[in-house]
Amino acid sequence: MATIRKRRRKDGSFSYLAQIRISRRGQPDFSESRTFPRKAMAEEWAKRRELELNSPGGVLSAKWRGVTLGDAIERYIHEFAQDAGRSKRATIQQLLRFPIARVQVTDLTSEQIIEHAVIRRNSGIKPSTINQDITWLGIILKTAAAAWKMPVELNEFESAKLLMRSKGLVSRPGSRDRRPTGEEIEQIRAYFRRSQRIRPSAIIPMEDIMDFAIASSRRQEEITRLTWEDLDEKAMTCWVRDAKHPRQKWGNHKRFKLSYEAMAIIQKQPRAQGEERIFPYNGKSIGTRWRAACAACGIEDLRFHDLRHEATSRLFEAGYEIVEVQQFTLHESWDVLKRYTHLRPENLALRQSPGA
């Protein structure tokens, strides 16, 4: 229902307050008001807004008027990204620096999404990196629609995504196949040994952790979550808590097979009083030490995660089949595991041809 009220200003002139109030069963009443210098203007606005608000979704749209994509991003970070890793949070937060963050979230169009991708491309960003922007943008918009009931036009997002893929503005990252060479491993090993001699009490045993990563195929954070209680020395297995999973972040506990080399490294570790973890260190500190070692040795583009790739490839080179390798690595998909089977030609043993 709309009402118009006449009000006297301090200078003696009049203004007209147009107010709309809508009662909704089972929900709080909605109200909206605006002041005009003339009564005809107030009546025209009230009539138009009443029609808009009474249309399907009209009140919901009005509720989020003025809320920008940047506001939605900040709310998403606060409510859903508290436990996200450093890289993921940085990717989400950097969206706040671009013009698209200032667009009203309920008015976001496919044109504006595509324009963001073009801006990123023109600044020299690769399609695979732009794809990360678009992926998080989609997650935030879908969260806004599902969790906060924002009237977001998800069809606009999907239309933009289809066009960007067809035009090559976004693409999935290519499979990474970087493996450390034997020389690189020895360089890094020597660096860690020197560091250990300089400050033996303050340094993480990075040589052991590096060797364990190669022997076990465990990820950086997984290594620091392994516990003595979960270790079965007789069966040569251990549980990894909250193993990485594409859809399940917590509670994905899995048991994996340990190689003889991995078990030997575990048995070398001291058991501190009151400490349940086998490697009681901070995963981020391990990453920092690894990057420092690579920089000091002049080794480019070698990540700690590449040790998992090295471990998986070595298992195939040792003669294990895919189903057996999976017991060590815990890969969810055999299709993903297939990409690790590019063995080094020099390690392939030739067999005698039939009839030769």
mmCIF file of C-alpha atoms in Angstrom:
data_model
loop_
_atom_site.group_PDB
_atom_site.id
_atom_site.type_symbol
_atom_site.label_atom_id
_atom_site.label_comp_id
_atom_site.label_asym_id
_atom_site.label_seq_id
_atom_site.Cartn_x
_atom_site.Cartn_y
_atom_site.Cartn_z
ATOM 1 C CA MET A 1 0.000 0.000 0.000
ATOM 2 C CA ALA A 2 1.356 3.436 -0.971
ATOM 3 C CA THR A 3 0.850 6.684 0.968
ATOM 4 C CA ILE A 4 1.877 10.264 0.190
ATOM 5 C CA ARG A 5 2.593 12.687 3.055
ATOM 6 C CA LYS A 6 3.102 16.427 2.741
ATOM 7 C CA ARG A 7 5.924 17.896 4.860
ATOM 8 C CA ARG A 8 7.010 21.455 5.530
ATOM 9 C CA ARG A 9 10.714 22.211 5.193
ATOM 10 C CA LYS A 10 12.647 24.665 7.354
ATOM 11 C CA ASP A 11 12.614 27.257 4.553
ATOM 12 C CA GLY A 12 8.808 27.113 4.401
ATOM 13 C CA SER A 13 8.570 25.074 1.197
ATOM 14 C CA PHE A 14 6.931 21.651 1.026
ATOM 15 C CA SER A 15 8.176 18.172 0.150
ATOM 16 C CA TYR A 16 6.246 14.950 -0.377
ATOM 17 C CA LEU A 17 7.200 11.654 1.249
ATOM 18 C CA ALA A 18 6.094 8.639 -0.771
ATOM 19 C CA GLN A 19 6.028 5.466 1.320
ATOM 20 C CA ILE A 20 5.214 1.922 0.265
ATOM 21 C CA ARG A 21 4.443 -0.800 2.802
ATOM 22 C CA ILE A 22 3.798 -4.398 1.808
ATOM 23 C CA SER A 23 2.548 -7.009 4.282
ATOM 24 C CA ARG A 24 3.762 -10.563 3.684
ATOM 25 C CA ARG A 25 2.331 -13.619 5.418
ATOM 26 C CA GLY A 26 4.881 -15.293 7.668
ATOM 27 C CA GLN A 27 7.565 -12.677 6.911
ATOM 28 C CA PRO A 28 8.406 -9.167 8.172
ATOM 29 C CA ASP A 29 6.614 -6.295 6.463
ATOM 30 C CA PHE A 30 8.561 -4.586 3.707
ATOM 31 C CA SER A 31 8.692 -0.796 3.488
ATOM 32 C CA GLU A 32 10.385 1.682 1.176
ATOM 33 C CA SER A 33 10.177 5.467 1.027
ATOM 34 C CA ARG A 34 11.473 8.402 -0.971
ATOM 35 C CA THR A 35 11.073 12.180 -0.807
ATOM 36 C CA PHE A 36 10.103 14.384 -3.796
ATOM 37 C CA PRO A 37 9.692 18.161 -4.287
ATOM 38 C CA ARG A 38 6.297 17.749 -6.007
ATOM 39 C CA LYS A 39 3.290 15.600 -5.246
ATOM 40 C CA ALA A 40 2.883 14.428 -8.868
ATOM 41 C CA MET A 41 6.426 13.073 -8.838
ATOM 42 C CA ALA A 42 5.820 11.231 -5.562
ATOM 43 C CA GLU A 43 2.588 9.700 -6.886
ATOM 44 C CA GLU A 44 4.217 8.608 -10.158
ATOM 45 C CA TRP A 45 7.139 6.952 -8.302
ATOM 46 C CA ALA A 46 4.851 5.240 -5.775
ATOM 47 C CA LYS A 47 2.650 3.813 -8.536
ATOM 48 C CA ARG A 48 5.620 2.505 -10.538
ATOM 49 C CA ARG A 49 7.432 1.026 -7.517
ATOM 50 C CA GLU A 50 4.289 -0.647 -6.230
ATOM 51 C CA LEU A 51 3.932 -2.466 -9.552
ATOM 52 C CA GLU A 52 7.612 -3.463 -9.510
ATOM 53 C CA LEU A 53 7.497 -4.723 -5.924
ATOM 54 C CA ASN A 54 4.315 -6.714 -6.489
ATOM 55 C CA SER A 55 5.851 -8.530 -9.459
ATOM 56 C CA PRO A 56 7.453 -11.979 -8.795
ATOM 57 C CA GLY A 57 10.708 -11.499 -6.868
ATOM 58 C CA GLY A 58 10.225 -7.753 -6.696
ATOM 59 C CA VAL A 59 10.527 -7.401 -2.908
ATOM 60 C CA LEU A 60 13.528 -9.712 -2.825
ATOM 61 C CA SER A 61 15.329 -7.603 -5.420
ATOM 62 C CA ALA A 62 14.609 -4.431 -3.488
ATOM 63 C CA LYS A 63 16.042 -5.985 -0.319
ATOM 64 C CA TRP A 64 19.470 -6.321 -1.961
ATOM 65 C CA ARG A 65 19.487 -2.931 -3.665
ATOM 66 C CA GLY A 66 22.946 -1.364 -3.380
ATOM 67 C CA VAL A 67 24.720 -4.610 -2.477
ATOM 68 C CA THR A 68 27.758 -4.955 -4.742
ATOM 69 C CA LEU A 69 29.621 -8.032 -5.882
ATOM 70 C CA GLY A 70 32.443 -6.828 -3.627
ATOM 71 C CA ASP A 71 30.076 -6.978 -0.640
ATOM 72 C CA ALA A 72 29.146 -10.548 -1.594
ATOM 73 C CA ILE A 73 32.828 -11.504 -1.950
ATOM 74 C CA GLU A 74 33.679 -10.128 1.496
ATOM 75 C CA ARG A 75 30.724 -11.936 3.053
ATOM 76 C CA TYR A 76 31.736 -15.183 1.342
ATOM 77 C CA ILE A 77 35.290 -14.860 2.685
ATOM 78 C CA HIS A 78 33.964 -14.205 6.201
ATOM 79 C CA GLU A 79 31.410 -17.037 6.237
ATOM 80 C CA PHE A 80 32.809 -19.753 3.987
ATOM 81 C CA ALA A 81 36.523 -19.185 3.334
ATOM 82 C CA GLN A 82 37.940 -19.019 6.845
ATOM 83 C CA ASP A 83 39.689 -22.384 6.414
ATOM 84 C CA ALA A 84 40.702 -21.850 2.795
ATOM 85 C CA GLY A 85 44.385 -22.028 1.972
ATOM 86 C CA ARG A 86 46.569 -19.014 1.345
ATOM 87 C CA SER A 87 46.413 -19.377 -2.441
ATOM 88 C CA LYS A 88 42.614 -19.732 -2.575
ATOM 89 C CA ARG A 89 42.000 -16.749 -0.296
ATOM 90 C CA ALA A 90 44.378 -14.619 -2.362
ATOM 91 C CA THR A 91 42.547 -15.561 -5.575
ATOM 92 C CA ILE A 92 39.185 -14.621 -4.071
ATOM 93 C CA GLN A 93 40.404 -11.380 -2.485
ATOM 94 C CA GLN A 94 42.063 -10.110 -5.648
ATOM 95 C CA LEU A 95 38.632 -9.943 -7.320
ATOM 96 C CA LEU A 96 37.944 -6.978 -5.037
ATOM 97 C CA ARG A 97 40.537 -4.928 -6.962
ATOM 98 C CA PHE A 98 38.677 -5.012 -10.271
ATOM 99 C CA PRO A 99 35.765 -2.877 -11.564
ATOM 100 C CA ILE A 100 33.433 -5.882 -11.523
ATOM 101 C CA ALA A 101 33.496 -5.810 -7.697
ATOM 102 C CA ARG A 102 31.669 -2.458 -7.755
ATOM 103 C CA VAL A 103 28.733 -3.775 -9.812
ATOM 104 C CA GLN A 104 25.447 -4.325 -7.967
ATOM 105 C CA VAL A 105 25.303 -8.067 -7.533
ATOM 106 C CA THR A 106 21.655 -8.393 -8.623
ATOM 107 C CA ASP A 107 22.385 -6.418 -11.810
ATOM 108 C CA LEU A 108 25.492 -8.340 -12.877
ATOM 109 C CA THR A 109 25.284 -9.173 -16.588
ATOM 110 C CA SER A 110 27.099 -11.564 -18.902
ATOM 111 C CA GLU A 111 28.596 -8.531 -20.639
ATOM 112 C CA GLN A 112 30.263 -7.345 -17.424
ATOM 113 C CA ILE A 113 31.623 -10.821 -16.652
ATOM 114 C CA ILE A 114 33.095 -11.110 -20.151
ATOM 115 C CA GLU A 115 34.516 -7.592 -19.841
ATOM 116 C CA HIS A 116 36.360 -8.680 -16.674
ATOM 117 C CA ALA A 117 37.913 -11.613 -18.555
ATOM 118 C CA VAL A 118 38.973 -9.301 -21.410
ATOM 119 C CA ILE A 119 40.593 -6.864 -18.951
ATOM 120 C CA ARG A 120 42.545 -9.735 -17.413
ATOM 121 C CA ARG A 121 43.587 -11.090 -20.827
ATOM 122 C CA ASN A 122 44.743 -7.659 -22.018
ATOM 123 C CA SER A 123 46.966 -7.363 -18.940
ATOM 124 C CA GLY A 124 48.809 -10.528 -19.962
ATOM 125 C CA ILE A 125 47.015 -13.071 -17.752
ATOM 126 C CA LYS A 126 46.761 -16.634 -19.082
ATOM 127 C CA PRO A 127 43.341 -18.192 -19.820
ATOM 128 C CA SER A 128 43.918 -20.834 -17.118
ATOM 129 C CA THR A 129 44.423 -18.100 -14.515
ATOM 130 C CA ILE A 130 41.380 -16.148 -15.732
ATOM 131 C CA ASN A 131 39.456 -19.406 -15.372
ATOM 132 C CA GLN A 132 40.212 -19.316 -11.634
ATOM 133 C CA ASP A 133 38.575 -15.869 -11.414
ATOM 134 C CA ILE A 134 35.489 -17.110 -13.230
ATOM 135 C CA THR A 135 35.301 -20.303 -11.170
ATOM 136 C CA TRP A 136 35.310 -18.361 -7.888
ATOM 137 C CA LEU A 137 32.897 -15.802 -9.300
ATOM 138 C CA GLY A 138 30.477 -18.644 -10.055
ATOM 139 C CA ILE A 139 30.911 -20.138 -6.582
ATOM 140 C CA ILE A 140 30.194 -16.779 -4.940
ATOM 141 C CA LEU A 141 27.126 -16.084 -7.096
ATOM 142 C CA LYS A 142 25.704 -19.559 -6.448
ATOM 143 C CA THR A 143 26.359 -19.137 -2.726
ATOM 144 C CA ALA A 144 24.583 -15.769 -2.799
ATOM 145 C CA ALA A 145 21.562 -17.372 -4.438
ATOM 146 C CA ALA A 146 21.417 -20.485 -2.242
ATOM 147 C CA ALA A 147 22.619 -19.268 1.159
ATOM 148 C CA TRP A 148 21.488 -15.629 1.196
ATOM 149 C CA LYS A 149 18.521 -15.788 -1.193
ATOM 150 C CA MET A 150 19.891 -13.035 -3.406
ATOM 151 C CA PRO A 151 18.015 -12.804 -6.738
ATOM 152 C CA VAL A 152 21.179 -13.419 -8.755
ATOM 153 C CA GLU A 153 20.897 -13.996 -12.500
ATOM 154 C CA LEU A 154 22.797 -17.276 -12.713
ATOM 155 C CA ASN A 155 21.769 -17.651 -16.352
ATOM 156 C CA GLU A 156 23.815 -14.532 -17.125
ATOM 157 C CA PHE A 157 26.865 -16.180 -15.552
ATOM 158 C CA GLU A 158 26.381 -19.459 -17.429
ATOM 159 C CA SER A 159 25.929 -17.621 -20.743
ATOM 160 C CA ALA A 160 29.132 -15.675 -20.162
ATOM 161 C CA LYS A 161 31.052 -18.822 -19.243
ATOM 162 C CA LEU A 162 29.981 -20.648 -22.394
ATOM 163 C CA LEU A 163 31.039 -17.745 -24.624
ATOM 164 C CA MET A 164 34.380 -17.287 -22.849
ATOM 165 C CA ARG A 165 35.236 -20.956 -23.274
ATOM 166 C CA SER A 166 34.320 -20.933 -26.958
ATOM 167 C CA LYS A 167 36.471 -17.836 -27.546
ATOM 168 C CA GLY A 168 39.436 -19.131 -25.550
ATOM 169 C CA LEU A 169 39.223 -16.430 -22.885
ATOM 170 C CA VAL A 170 39.237 -19.136 -20.211
ATOM 171 C CA SER A 171 40.606 -22.661 -20.220
ATOM 172 C CA ARG A 172 41.495 -25.403 -17.811
ATOM 173 C CA PRO A 173 45.154 -25.559 -16.739
ATOM 174 C CA GLY A 174 47.244 -28.120 -18.546
ATOM 175 C CA SER A 175 48.500 -31.202 -16.732
ATOM 176 C CA ARG A 176 51.718 -30.474 -14.857
ATOM 177 C CA ASP A 177 54.436 -33.059 -15.404
ATOM 178 C CA ARG A 178 57.461 -31.453 -13.710
ATOM 179 C CA ARG A 179 59.739 -33.990 -12.057
ATOM 180 C CA PRO A 180 62.951 -33.116 -10.201
ATOM 181 C CA THR A 181 66.116 -34.450 -11.760
ATOM 182 C CA GLY A 182 68.538 -36.486 -9.701
ATOM 183 C CA GLU A 183 70.958 -33.549 -9.738
ATOM 184 C CA GLU A 184 68.280 -31.151 -8.430
ATOM 185 C CA ILE A 185 67.407 -33.512 -5.573
ATOM 186 C CA GLU A 186 71.064 -33.777 -4.559
ATOM 187 C CA GLN A 187 71.476 -29.981 -4.714
ATOM 188 C CA ILE A 188 68.505 -29.487 -2.423
ATOM 189 C CA ARG A 189 69.665 -32.285 -0.130
ATOM 190 C CA ALA A 190 73.071 -30.626 0.235
ATOM 191 C CA TYR A 191 71.394 -27.293 1.015
ATOM 192 C CA PHE A 192 69.284 -28.844 3.790
ATOM 193 C CA ARG A 193 72.321 -30.610 5.270
ATOM 194 C CA ARG A 194 74.243 -27.332 5.413
ATOM 195 C CA SER A 195 71.293 -25.629 7.080
ATOM 196 C CA GLN A 196 70.997 -28.446 9.607
ATOM 197 C CA ARG A 197 74.671 -28.093 10.590
ATOM 198 C CA ILE A 198 74.334 -24.345 11.101
ATOM 199 C CA ARG A 199 71.215 -24.498 13.332
ATOM 200 C CA PRO A 200 70.517 -28.142 14.241
ATOM 201 C CA SER A 201 67.975 -27.374 16.977
ATOM 202 C CA ALA A 202 65.874 -24.823 15.084
ATOM 203 C CA ILE A 203 65.528 -26.376 11.658
ATOM 204 C CA ILE A 204 62.769 -28.663 10.402
ATOM 205 C CA PRO A 205 64.349 -31.981 9.221
ATOM 206 C CA MET A 206 63.662 -31.051 5.621
ATOM 207 C CA GLU A 207 65.884 -33.763 4.173
ATOM 208 C CA ASP A 208 63.783 -36.436 5.889
ATOM 209 C CA ILE A 209 60.541 -34.712 4.878
ATOM 210 C CA MET A 210 61.656 -34.418 1.256
ATOM 211 C CA ASP A 211 62.683 -38.073 1.150
ATOM 212 C CA PHE A 212 59.450 -39.116 2.849
ATOM 213 C CA ALA A 213 57.384 -37.159 0.294
ATOM 214 C CA ILE A 214 59.164 -38.987 -2.529
ATOM 215 C CA ALA A 215 58.871 -42.364 -0.778
ATOM 216 C CA SER A 216 55.223 -42.007 0.311
ATOM 217 C CA SER A 217 53.619 -39.648 -2.277
ATOM 218 C CA ARG A 218 52.002 -37.739 0.587
ATOM 219 C CA ARG A 219 51.138 -34.068 0.183
ATOM 220 C CA GLN A 220 52.761 -31.308 2.232
ATOM 221 C CA GLU A 221 49.881 -30.843 4.683
ATOM 222 C CA GLU A 222 49.127 -34.571 4.865
ATOM 223 C CA ILE A 223 52.646 -35.313 6.099
ATOM 224 C CA THR A 224 52.150 -33.044 9.114
ATOM 225 C CA ARG A 225 48.852 -34.786 10.038
ATOM 226 C CA LEU A 226 50.197 -38.343 10.257
ATOM 227 C CA THR A 227 50.120 -39.723 13.817
ATOM 228 C CA TRP A 228 51.868 -42.560 15.647
ATOM 229 C CA GLU A 229 48.495 -43.947 16.688
ATOM 230 C CA ASP A 230 47.407 -44.322 13.045
ATOM 231 C CA LEU A 231 50.611 -46.160 12.066
ATOM 232 C CA ASP A 232 50.493 -49.947 11.652
ATOM 233 C CA GLU A 233 54.120 -51.026 11.341
ATOM 234 C CA LYS A 234 53.258 -54.693 10.884
ATOM 235 C CA ALA A 235 50.843 -54.086 8.006
ATOM 236 C CA MET A 236 53.043 -51.265 6.633
ATOM 237 C CA THR A 237 50.064 -48.880 6.489
ATOM 238 C CA CYS A 238 49.045 -45.557 7.995
ATOM 239 C CA TRP A 239 45.874 -43.459 8.056
ATOM 240 C CA VAL A 240 45.859 -39.981 6.578
ATOM 241 C CA ARG A 241 43.215 -37.782 8.152
ATOM 242 C CA ASP A 242 41.178 -35.388 5.994
ATOM 243 C CA ALA A 243 42.787 -36.560 2.763
ATOM 244 C CA LYS A 244 42.273 -34.195 -0.158
ATOM 245 C CA HIS A 245 39.040 -34.810 -2.025
ATOM 246 C CA PRO A 246 37.411 -32.767 -4.837
ATOM 247 C CA ARG A 247 34.119 -32.435 -2.911
ATOM 248 C CA GLN A 248 34.744 -33.553 0.687
ATOM 249 C CA LYS A 249 37.096 -31.285 2.639
ATOM 250 C CA TRP A 250 36.783 -32.841 6.112
ATOM 251 C CA GLY A 251 36.296 -36.385 7.377
ATOM 252 C CA ASN A 252 37.835 -38.111 4.362
ATOM 253 C CA HIS A 253 40.098 -40.470 6.342
ATOM 254 C CA LYS A 254 41.964 -43.064 4.286
ATOM 255 C CA ARG A 255 44.545 -45.764 4.913
ATOM 256 C CA PHE A 256 47.518 -45.964 2.565
ATOM 257 C CA LYS A 257 50.352 -48.393 1.967
ATOM 258 C CA LEU A 258 53.871 -47.434 3.045
ATOM 259 C CA SER A 259 56.962 -48.357 1.076
ATOM 260 C CA TYR A 260 59.988 -49.740 2.908
ATOM 261 C CA GLU A 261 61.789 -46.437 2.382
ATOM 262 C CA ALA A 262 58.893 -44.454 3.850
ATOM 263 C CA MET A 263 58.674 -46.738 6.896
ATOM 264 C CA ALA A 264 62.414 -46.429 7.507
ATOM 265 C CA ILE A 265 62.151 -42.618 7.528
ATOM 266 C CA ILE A 266 59.233 -42.747 9.985
ATOM 267 C CA GLN A 267 61.192 -45.019 12.330
ATOM 268 C CA LYS A 268 64.026 -42.458 12.396
ATOM 269 C CA GLN A 269 61.758 -39.749 13.802
ATOM 270 C CA PRO A 270 61.988 -39.025 17.558
ATOM 271 C CA ARG A 271 58.822 -39.522 19.608
ATOM 272 C CA ALA A 272 58.390 -36.407 21.756
ATOM 273 C CA GLN A 273 56.463 -36.618 25.027
ATOM 274 C CA GLY A 274 52.841 -35.551 24.540
ATOM 275 C CA GLU A 275 53.231 -35.182 20.740
ATOM 276 C CA GLU A 276 51.027 -37.492 18.692
ATOM 277 C CA ARG A 277 52.211 -36.428 15.249
ATOM 278 C CA ILE A 278 55.068 -38.202 13.472
ATOM 279 C CA PHE A 279 56.194 -34.993 11.771
ATOM 280 C CA PRO A 280 55.122 -32.250 14.247
ATOM 281 C CA TYR A 281 55.767 -29.267 12.018
ATOM 282 C CA ASN A 282 53.809 -26.526 10.285
ATOM 283 C CA GLY A 283 52.955 -27.276 6.664
ATOM 284 C CA LYS A 284 53.374 -23.631 5.655
ATOM 285 C CA SER A 285 56.853 -23.563 7.212
ATOM 286 C CA ILE A 286 57.788 -26.622 5.171
ATOM 287 C CA GLY A 287 56.648 -24.816 2.031
ATOM 288 C CA THR A 288 58.670 -21.729 2.968
ATOM 289 C CA ARG A 289 61.816 -23.783 3.569
ATOM 290 C CA TRP A 290 61.313 -25.617 0.269
ATOM 291 C CA ARG A 291 60.998 -22.408 -1.735
ATOM 292 C CA ALA A 292 64.078 -20.968 -0.021
ATOM 293 C CA ALA A 293 66.091 -24.077 -0.910
ATOM 294 C CA CYS A 294 65.049 -23.965 -4.566
ATOM 295 C CA ALA A 295 65.906 -20.263 -4.777
ATOM 296 C CA ALA A 296 69.301 -20.765 -3.121
ATOM 297 C CA CYS A 297 70.114 -23.616 -5.515
ATOM 298 C CA GLY A 298 68.913 -21.705 -8.573
ATOM 299 C CA ILE A 299 66.247 -24.323 -9.328
ATOM 300 C CA GLU A 300 63.262 -22.894 -11.184
ATOM 301 C CA ASP A 301 59.624 -23.992 -11.240
ATOM 302 C CA LEU A 302 59.939 -26.896 -8.791
ATOM 303 C CA ARG A 303 57.140 -27.125 -6.234
ATOM 304 C CA PHE A 304 56.968 -29.359 -3.178
ATOM 305 C CA HIS A 305 53.875 -30.958 -4.730
ATOM 306 C CA ASP A 306 56.063 -32.095 -7.642
ATOM 307 C CA LEU A 307 57.607 -34.604 -5.218
ATOM 308 C CA ARG A 308 54.232 -36.378 -5.172
ATOM 309 C CA HIS A 309 54.425 -36.583 -8.950
ATOM 310 C CA GLU A 310 57.946 -37.986 -8.652
ATOM 311 C CA ALA A 311 56.809 -40.558 -6.080
ATOM 312 C CA THR A 312 53.888 -41.705 -8.233
ATOM 313 C CA SER A 313 56.049 -42.014 -11.339
ATOM 314 C CA ARG A 314 58.655 -44.027 -9.427
ATOM 315 C CA LEU A 315 55.987 -46.500 -8.333
ATOM 316 C CA PHE A 316 55.051 -47.119 -11.962
ATOM 317 C CA GLU A 317 58.726 -47.414 -12.879
ATOM 318 C CA ALA A 318 59.091 -50.036 -10.142
ATOM 319 C CA GLY A 319 56.495 -52.159 -11.942
ATOM 320 C CA TYR A 320 53.341 -51.523 -9.911
ATOM 321 C CA GLU A 321 50.001 -51.536 -11.736
ATOM 322 C CA ILE A 322 47.503 -48.658 -11.516
ATOM 323 C CA VAL A 323 45.323 -50.427 -8.935
ATOM 324 C CA GLU A 324 48.431 -51.041 -6.777
ATOM 325 C CA VAL A 325 49.791 -47.513 -7.149
ATOM 326 C CA GLN A 326 46.444 -46.178 -5.967
ATOM 327 C CA GLN A 327 46.948 -47.973 -2.621
ATOM 328 C CA PHE A 328 50.032 -45.804 -2.055
ATOM 329 C CA THR A 329 48.892 -42.487 -3.529
ATOM 330 C CA LEU A 330 45.117 -42.551 -2.766
ATOM 331 C CA HIS A 331 44.238 -40.857 -6.044
ATOM 332 C CA GLU A 332 40.452 -40.723 -6.408
ATOM 333 C CA SER A 333 40.396 -41.381 -10.142
ATOM 334 C CA TRP A 334 42.281 -43.822 -12.307
ATOM 335 C CA ASP A 335 41.967 -41.357 -15.172
ATOM 336 C CA VAL A 336 43.907 -38.797 -13.137
ATOM 337 C CA LEU A 337 46.475 -41.424 -12.228
ATOM 338 C CA LYS A 338 47.105 -42.296 -15.888
ATOM 339 C CA ARG A 339 48.863 -38.995 -16.503
ATOM 340 C CA TYR A 340 51.635 -40.041 -14.120
ATOM 341 C CA THR A 341 52.610 -43.007 -16.232
ATOM 342 C CA HIS A 342 54.896 -41.073 -18.601
ATOM 343 C CA LEU A 343 58.005 -42.985 -17.627
ATOM 344 C CA ARG A 344 61.530 -41.964 -18.423
ATOM 345 C CA PRO A 345 62.610 -43.807 -21.614
ATOM 346 C CA GLU A 346 66.074 -44.536 -20.204
ATOM 347 C CA ASN A 347 64.491 -46.566 -17.392
ATOM 348 C CA LEU A 348 62.387 -48.783 -19.692
ATOM 349 C CA ALA A 349 63.720 -52.321 -19.869
ATOM 350 C CA LEU A 350 63.590 -53.789 -23.375
ATOM 351 C CA ARG A 351 62.049 -57.213 -23.822
ATOM 352 C CA GLN A 352 62.931 -59.888 -26.347
ATOM 353 C CA SER A 353 60.528 -59.852 -29.310
ATOM 354 C CA PRO A 354 58.624 -63.118 -29.900
ATOM 355 C CA GLY A 355 60.393 -65.348 -32.425
ATOM 356 C CA ALA A 356 63.633 -63.365 -32.294
#
